[in-house]
mmCIF file with all atom_site columns, C-alpha atoms in Angstrom:
data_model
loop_
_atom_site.group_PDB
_atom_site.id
_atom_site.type_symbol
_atom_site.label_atom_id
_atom_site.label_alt_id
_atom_site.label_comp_id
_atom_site.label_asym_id
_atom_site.label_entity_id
_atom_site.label_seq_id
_atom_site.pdbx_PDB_ins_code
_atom_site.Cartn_x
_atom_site.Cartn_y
_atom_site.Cartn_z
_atom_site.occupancy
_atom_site.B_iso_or_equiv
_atom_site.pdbx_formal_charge
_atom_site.auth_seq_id
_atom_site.auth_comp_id
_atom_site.auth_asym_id
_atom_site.auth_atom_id
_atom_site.pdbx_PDB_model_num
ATOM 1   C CA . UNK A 1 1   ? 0.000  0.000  0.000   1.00 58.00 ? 1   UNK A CA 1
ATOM 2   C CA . UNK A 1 2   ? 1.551  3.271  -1.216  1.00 82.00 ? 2   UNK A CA 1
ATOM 3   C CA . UNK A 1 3   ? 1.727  6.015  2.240   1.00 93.00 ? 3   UNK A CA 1
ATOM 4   C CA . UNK A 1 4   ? 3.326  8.513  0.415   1.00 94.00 ? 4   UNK A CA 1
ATOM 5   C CA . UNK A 1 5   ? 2.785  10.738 -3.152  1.00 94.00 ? 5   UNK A CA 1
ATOM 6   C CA . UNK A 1 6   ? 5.997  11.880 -4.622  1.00 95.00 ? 6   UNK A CA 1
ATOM 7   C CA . UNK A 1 7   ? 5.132  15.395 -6.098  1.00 96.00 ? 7   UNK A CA 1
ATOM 8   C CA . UNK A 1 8   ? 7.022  18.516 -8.104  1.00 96.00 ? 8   UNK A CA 1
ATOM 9   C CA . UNK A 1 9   ? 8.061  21.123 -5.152  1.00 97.00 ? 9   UNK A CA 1
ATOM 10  C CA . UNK A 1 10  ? 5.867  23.476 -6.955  1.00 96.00 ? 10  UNK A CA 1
ATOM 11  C CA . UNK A 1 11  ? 2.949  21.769 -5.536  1.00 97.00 ? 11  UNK A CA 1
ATOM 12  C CA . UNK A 1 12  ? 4.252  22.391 -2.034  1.00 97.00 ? 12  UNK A CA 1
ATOM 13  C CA . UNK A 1 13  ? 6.056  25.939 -2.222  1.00 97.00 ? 13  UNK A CA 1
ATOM 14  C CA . UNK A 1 14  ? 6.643  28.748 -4.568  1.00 95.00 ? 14  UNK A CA 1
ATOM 15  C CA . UNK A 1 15  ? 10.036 30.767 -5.290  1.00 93.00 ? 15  UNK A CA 1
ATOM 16  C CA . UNK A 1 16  ? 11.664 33.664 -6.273  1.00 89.00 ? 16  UNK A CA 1
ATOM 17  C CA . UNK A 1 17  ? 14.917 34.275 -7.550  1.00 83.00 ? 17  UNK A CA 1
ATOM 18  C CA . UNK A 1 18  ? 17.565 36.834 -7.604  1.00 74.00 ? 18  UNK A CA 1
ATOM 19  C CA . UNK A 1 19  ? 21.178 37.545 -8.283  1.00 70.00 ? 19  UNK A CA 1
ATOM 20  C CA . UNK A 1 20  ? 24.334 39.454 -8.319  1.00 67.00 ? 20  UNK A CA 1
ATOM 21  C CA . UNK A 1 21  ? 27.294 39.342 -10.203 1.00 67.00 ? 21  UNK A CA 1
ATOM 22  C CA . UNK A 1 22  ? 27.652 35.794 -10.563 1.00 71.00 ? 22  UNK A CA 1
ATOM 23  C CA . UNK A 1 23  ? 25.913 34.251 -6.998  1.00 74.00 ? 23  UNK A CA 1
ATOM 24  C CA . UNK A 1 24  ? 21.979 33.303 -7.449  1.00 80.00 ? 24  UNK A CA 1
ATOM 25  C CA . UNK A 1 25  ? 19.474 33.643 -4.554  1.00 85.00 ? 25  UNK A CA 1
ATOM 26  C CA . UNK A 1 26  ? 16.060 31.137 -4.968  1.00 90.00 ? 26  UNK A CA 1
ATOM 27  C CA . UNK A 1 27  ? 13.840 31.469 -2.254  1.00 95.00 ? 27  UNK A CA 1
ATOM 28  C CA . UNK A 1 28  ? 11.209 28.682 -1.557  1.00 97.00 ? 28  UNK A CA 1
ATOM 29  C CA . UNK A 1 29  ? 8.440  29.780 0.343   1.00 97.00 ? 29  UNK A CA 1
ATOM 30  C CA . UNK A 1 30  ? 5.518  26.770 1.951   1.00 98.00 ? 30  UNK A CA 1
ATOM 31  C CA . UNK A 1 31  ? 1.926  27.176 0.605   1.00 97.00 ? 31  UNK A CA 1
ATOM 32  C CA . UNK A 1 32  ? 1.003  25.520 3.705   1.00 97.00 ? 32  UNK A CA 1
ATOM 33  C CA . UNK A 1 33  ? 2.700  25.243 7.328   1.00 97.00 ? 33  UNK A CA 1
ATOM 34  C CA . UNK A 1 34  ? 2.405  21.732 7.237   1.00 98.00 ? 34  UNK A CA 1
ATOM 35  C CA . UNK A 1 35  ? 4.656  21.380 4.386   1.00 98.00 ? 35  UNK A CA 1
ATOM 36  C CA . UNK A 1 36  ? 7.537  23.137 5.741   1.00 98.00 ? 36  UNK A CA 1
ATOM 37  C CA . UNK A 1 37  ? 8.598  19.511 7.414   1.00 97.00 ? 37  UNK A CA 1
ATOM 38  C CA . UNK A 1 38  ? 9.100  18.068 4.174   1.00 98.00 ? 38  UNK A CA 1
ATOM 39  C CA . UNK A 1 39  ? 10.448 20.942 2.280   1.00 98.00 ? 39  UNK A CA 1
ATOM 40  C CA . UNK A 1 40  ? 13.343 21.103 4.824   1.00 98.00 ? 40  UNK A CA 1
ATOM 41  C CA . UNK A 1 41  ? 14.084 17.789 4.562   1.00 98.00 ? 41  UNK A CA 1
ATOM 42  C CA . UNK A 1 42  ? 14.199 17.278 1.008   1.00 98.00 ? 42  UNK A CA 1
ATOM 43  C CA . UNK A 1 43  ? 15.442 20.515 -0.297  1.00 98.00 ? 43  UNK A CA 1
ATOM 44  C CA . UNK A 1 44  ? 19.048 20.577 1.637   1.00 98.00 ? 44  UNK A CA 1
ATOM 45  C CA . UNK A 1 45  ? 22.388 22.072 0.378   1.00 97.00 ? 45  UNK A CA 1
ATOM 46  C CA . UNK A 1 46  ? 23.580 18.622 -0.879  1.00 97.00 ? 46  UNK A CA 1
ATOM 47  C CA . UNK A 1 47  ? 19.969 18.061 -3.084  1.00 97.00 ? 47  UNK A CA 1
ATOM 48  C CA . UNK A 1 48  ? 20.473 21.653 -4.920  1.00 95.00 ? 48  UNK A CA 1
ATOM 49  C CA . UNK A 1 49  ? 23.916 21.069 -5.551  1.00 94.00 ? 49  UNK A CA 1
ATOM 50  C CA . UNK A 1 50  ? 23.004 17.548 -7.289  1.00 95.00 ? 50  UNK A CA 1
ATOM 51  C CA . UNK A 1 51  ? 20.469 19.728 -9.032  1.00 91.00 ? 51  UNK A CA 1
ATOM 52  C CA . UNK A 1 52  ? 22.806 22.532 -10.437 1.00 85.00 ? 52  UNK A CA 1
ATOM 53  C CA . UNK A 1 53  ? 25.946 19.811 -10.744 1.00 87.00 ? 53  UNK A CA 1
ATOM 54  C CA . UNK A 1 54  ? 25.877 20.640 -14.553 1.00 83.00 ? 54  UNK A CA 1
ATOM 55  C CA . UNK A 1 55  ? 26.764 24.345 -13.811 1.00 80.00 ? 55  UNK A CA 1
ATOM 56  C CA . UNK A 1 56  ? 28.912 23.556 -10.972 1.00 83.00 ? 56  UNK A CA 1
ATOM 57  C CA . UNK A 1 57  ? 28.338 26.067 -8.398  1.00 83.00 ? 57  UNK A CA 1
ATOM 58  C CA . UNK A 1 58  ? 31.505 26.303 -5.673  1.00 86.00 ? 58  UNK A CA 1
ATOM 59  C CA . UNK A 1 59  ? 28.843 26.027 -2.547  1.00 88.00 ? 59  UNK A CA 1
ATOM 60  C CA . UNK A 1 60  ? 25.508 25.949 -2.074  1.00 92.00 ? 60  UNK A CA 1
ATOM 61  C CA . UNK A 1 61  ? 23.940 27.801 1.202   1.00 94.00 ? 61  UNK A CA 1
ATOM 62  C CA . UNK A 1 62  ? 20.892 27.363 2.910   1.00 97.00 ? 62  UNK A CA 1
ATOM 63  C CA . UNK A 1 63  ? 19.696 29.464 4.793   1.00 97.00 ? 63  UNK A CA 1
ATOM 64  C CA . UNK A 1 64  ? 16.217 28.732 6.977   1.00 98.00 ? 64  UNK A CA 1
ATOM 65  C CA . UNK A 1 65  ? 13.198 30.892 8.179   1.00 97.00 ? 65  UNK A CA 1
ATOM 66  C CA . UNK A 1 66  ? 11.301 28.848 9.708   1.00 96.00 ? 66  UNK A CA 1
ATOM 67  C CA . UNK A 1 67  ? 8.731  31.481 11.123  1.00 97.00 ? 67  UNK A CA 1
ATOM 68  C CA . UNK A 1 68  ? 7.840  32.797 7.326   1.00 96.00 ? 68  UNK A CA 1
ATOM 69  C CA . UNK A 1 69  ? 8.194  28.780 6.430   1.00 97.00 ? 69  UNK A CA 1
ATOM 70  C CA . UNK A 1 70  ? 10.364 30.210 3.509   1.00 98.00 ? 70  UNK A CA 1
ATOM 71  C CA . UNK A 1 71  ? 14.229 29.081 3.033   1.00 98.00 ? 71  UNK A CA 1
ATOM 72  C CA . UNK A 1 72  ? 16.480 31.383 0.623   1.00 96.00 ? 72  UNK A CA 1
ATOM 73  C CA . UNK A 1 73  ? 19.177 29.376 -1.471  1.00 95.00 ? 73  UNK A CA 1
ATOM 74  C CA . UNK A 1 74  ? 22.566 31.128 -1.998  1.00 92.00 ? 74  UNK A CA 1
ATOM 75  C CA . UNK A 1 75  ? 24.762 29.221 -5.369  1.00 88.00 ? 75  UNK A CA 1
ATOM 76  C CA . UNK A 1 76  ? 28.254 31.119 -5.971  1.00 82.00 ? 76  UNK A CA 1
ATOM 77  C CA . UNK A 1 77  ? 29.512 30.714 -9.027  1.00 62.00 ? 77  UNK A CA 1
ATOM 78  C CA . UNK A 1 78  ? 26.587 29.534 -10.956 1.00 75.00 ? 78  UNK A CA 1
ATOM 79  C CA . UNK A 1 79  ? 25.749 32.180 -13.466 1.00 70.00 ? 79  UNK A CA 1
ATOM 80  C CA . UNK A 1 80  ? 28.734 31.501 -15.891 1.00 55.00 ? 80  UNK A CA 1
ATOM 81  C CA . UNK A 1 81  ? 30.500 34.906 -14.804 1.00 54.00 ? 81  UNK A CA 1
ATOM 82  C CA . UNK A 1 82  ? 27.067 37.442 -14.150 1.00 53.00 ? 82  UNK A CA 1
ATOM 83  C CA . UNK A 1 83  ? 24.724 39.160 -16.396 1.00 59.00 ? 83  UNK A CA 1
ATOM 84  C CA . UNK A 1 84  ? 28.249 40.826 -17.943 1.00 51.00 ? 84  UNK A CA 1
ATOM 85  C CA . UNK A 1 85  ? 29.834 37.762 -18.229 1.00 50.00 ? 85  UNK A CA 1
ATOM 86  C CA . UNK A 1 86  ? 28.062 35.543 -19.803 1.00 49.00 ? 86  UNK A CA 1
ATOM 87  C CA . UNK A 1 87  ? 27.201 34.298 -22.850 1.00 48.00 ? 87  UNK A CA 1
ATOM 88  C CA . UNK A 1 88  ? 23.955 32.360 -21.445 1.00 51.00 ? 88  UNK A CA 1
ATOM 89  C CA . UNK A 1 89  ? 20.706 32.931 -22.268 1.00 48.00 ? 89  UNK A CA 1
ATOM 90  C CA . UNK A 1 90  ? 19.317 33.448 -19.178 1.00 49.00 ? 90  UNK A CA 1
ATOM 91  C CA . UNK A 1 91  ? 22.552 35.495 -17.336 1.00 46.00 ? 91  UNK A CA 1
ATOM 92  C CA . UNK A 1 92  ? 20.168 37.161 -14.727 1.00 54.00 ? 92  UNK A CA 1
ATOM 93  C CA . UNK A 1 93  ? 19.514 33.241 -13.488 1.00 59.00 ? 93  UNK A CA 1
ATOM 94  C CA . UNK A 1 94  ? 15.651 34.294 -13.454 1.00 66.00 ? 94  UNK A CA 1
ATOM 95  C CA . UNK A 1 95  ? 14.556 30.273 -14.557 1.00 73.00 ? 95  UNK A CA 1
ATOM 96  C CA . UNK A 1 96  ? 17.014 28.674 -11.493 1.00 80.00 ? 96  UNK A CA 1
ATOM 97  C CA . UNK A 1 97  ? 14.183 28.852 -9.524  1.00 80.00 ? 97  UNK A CA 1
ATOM 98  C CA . UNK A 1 98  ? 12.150 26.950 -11.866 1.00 86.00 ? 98  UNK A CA 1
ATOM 99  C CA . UNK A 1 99  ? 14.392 24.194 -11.771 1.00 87.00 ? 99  UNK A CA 1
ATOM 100 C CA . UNK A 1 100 ? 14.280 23.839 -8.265  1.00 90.00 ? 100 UNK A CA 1
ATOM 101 C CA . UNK A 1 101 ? 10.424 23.832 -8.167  1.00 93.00 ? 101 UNK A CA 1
ATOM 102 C CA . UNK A 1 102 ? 10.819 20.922 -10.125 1.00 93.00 ? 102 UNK A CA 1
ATOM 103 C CA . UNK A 1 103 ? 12.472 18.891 -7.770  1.00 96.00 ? 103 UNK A CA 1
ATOM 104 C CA . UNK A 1 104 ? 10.887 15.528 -6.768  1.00 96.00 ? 104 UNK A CA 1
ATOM 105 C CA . UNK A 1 105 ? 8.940  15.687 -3.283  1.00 97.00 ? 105 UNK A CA 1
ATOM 106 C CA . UNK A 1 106 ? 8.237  12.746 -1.481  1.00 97.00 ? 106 UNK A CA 1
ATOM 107 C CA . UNK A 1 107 ? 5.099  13.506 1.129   1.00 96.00 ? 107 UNK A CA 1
ATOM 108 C CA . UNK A 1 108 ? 2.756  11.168 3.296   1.00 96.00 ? 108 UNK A CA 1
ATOM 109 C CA . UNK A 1 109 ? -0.427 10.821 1.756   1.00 95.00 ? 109 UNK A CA 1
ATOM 110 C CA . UNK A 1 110 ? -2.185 13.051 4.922   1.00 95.00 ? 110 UNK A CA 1
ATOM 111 C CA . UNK A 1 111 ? -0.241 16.070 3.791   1.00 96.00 ? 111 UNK A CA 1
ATOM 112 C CA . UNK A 1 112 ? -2.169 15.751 0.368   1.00 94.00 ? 112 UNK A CA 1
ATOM 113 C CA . UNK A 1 113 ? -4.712 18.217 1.049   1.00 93.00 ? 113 UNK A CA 1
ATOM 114 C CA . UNK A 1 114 ? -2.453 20.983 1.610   1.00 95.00 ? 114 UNK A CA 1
ATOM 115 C CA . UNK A 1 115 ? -1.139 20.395 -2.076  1.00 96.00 ? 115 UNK A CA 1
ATOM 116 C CA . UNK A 1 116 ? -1.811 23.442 -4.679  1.00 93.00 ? 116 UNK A CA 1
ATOM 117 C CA . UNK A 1 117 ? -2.430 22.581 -8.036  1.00 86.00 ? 117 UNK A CA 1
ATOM 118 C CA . UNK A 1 118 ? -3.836 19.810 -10.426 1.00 79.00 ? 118 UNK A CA 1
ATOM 119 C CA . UNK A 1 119 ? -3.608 15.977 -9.227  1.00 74.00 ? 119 UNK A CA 1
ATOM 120 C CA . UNK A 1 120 ? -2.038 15.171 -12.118 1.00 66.00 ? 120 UNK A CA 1
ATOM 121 C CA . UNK A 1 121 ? 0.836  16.823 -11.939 1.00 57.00 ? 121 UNK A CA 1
ATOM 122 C CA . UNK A 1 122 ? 1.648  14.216 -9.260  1.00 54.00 ? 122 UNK A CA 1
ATOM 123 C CA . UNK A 1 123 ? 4.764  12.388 -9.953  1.00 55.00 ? 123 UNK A CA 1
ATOM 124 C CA . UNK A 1 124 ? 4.847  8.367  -9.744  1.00 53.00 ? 124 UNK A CA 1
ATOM 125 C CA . UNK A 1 125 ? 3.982  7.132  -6.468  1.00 49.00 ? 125 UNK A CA 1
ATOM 126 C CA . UNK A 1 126 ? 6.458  5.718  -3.966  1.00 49.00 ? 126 UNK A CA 1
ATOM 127 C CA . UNK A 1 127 ? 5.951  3.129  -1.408  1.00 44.00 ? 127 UNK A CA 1
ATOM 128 C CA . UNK A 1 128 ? 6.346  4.165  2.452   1.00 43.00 ? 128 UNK A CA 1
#
């Protein structure tokens, strides 16, 4: 019997993202309260810097707030050289954030109600 839905962040938080020079800032802020649990414990410093290994940031900070359930991501290095720098498309590092709202959530199935969005964006289903 499956206890748990795995799920695209996005369902469980929403983001913004910022930068300078050549560091990018995501934040990840909980639709719900009782998501922050899971959020925190999937979306760590080692899981973003899997993520982003193809643009090799040098670190990968985390940084918590638990009272706003929001977390703010700090990559260095990660923008090719900064919005004068670089020859990538998107320089200002404006779509990191949707790459990270991608990632793969795995939540108990009691949490489900606190989801936003369609069902079907629902990822396959893991057992617990």
């Amino acid at each position: 019997m499956n206890d748990h839905i795995t799920v695209p962040l996005y369902r469980l938080a929403h983001g913004r993202t910022g930068d300078k020079g050549n560091r990018s800032n995501i934040s990840v802020i909980a639709w719900h309260p009782a998501l922050w649990d899971a959020i925190c414990a999937q979306v760590t410093e080692a899981a973003v810097a899997a993520l982003f290994a193809d643009r090799q940031p040098r670190q990968v900070q985390r940084y918590l707030l638990p009272q706003l359930q929001a977390m703010n991501l700090v990559l260095d290095e990660v923008l090719d050289g900064g919005v004068n720098d670089a020859l990538n498309l998107d320089s200002h590092g404006k779509a990191l954030c949707f790459r990270v709202l991608q990632m793969p959530i795995v939540l108990p199935l009691h949490l489900q109600a606190h989801l936003v969005g369609p069902a079907d964006a629902a990822l396959p289903a893991t057992t617990g």
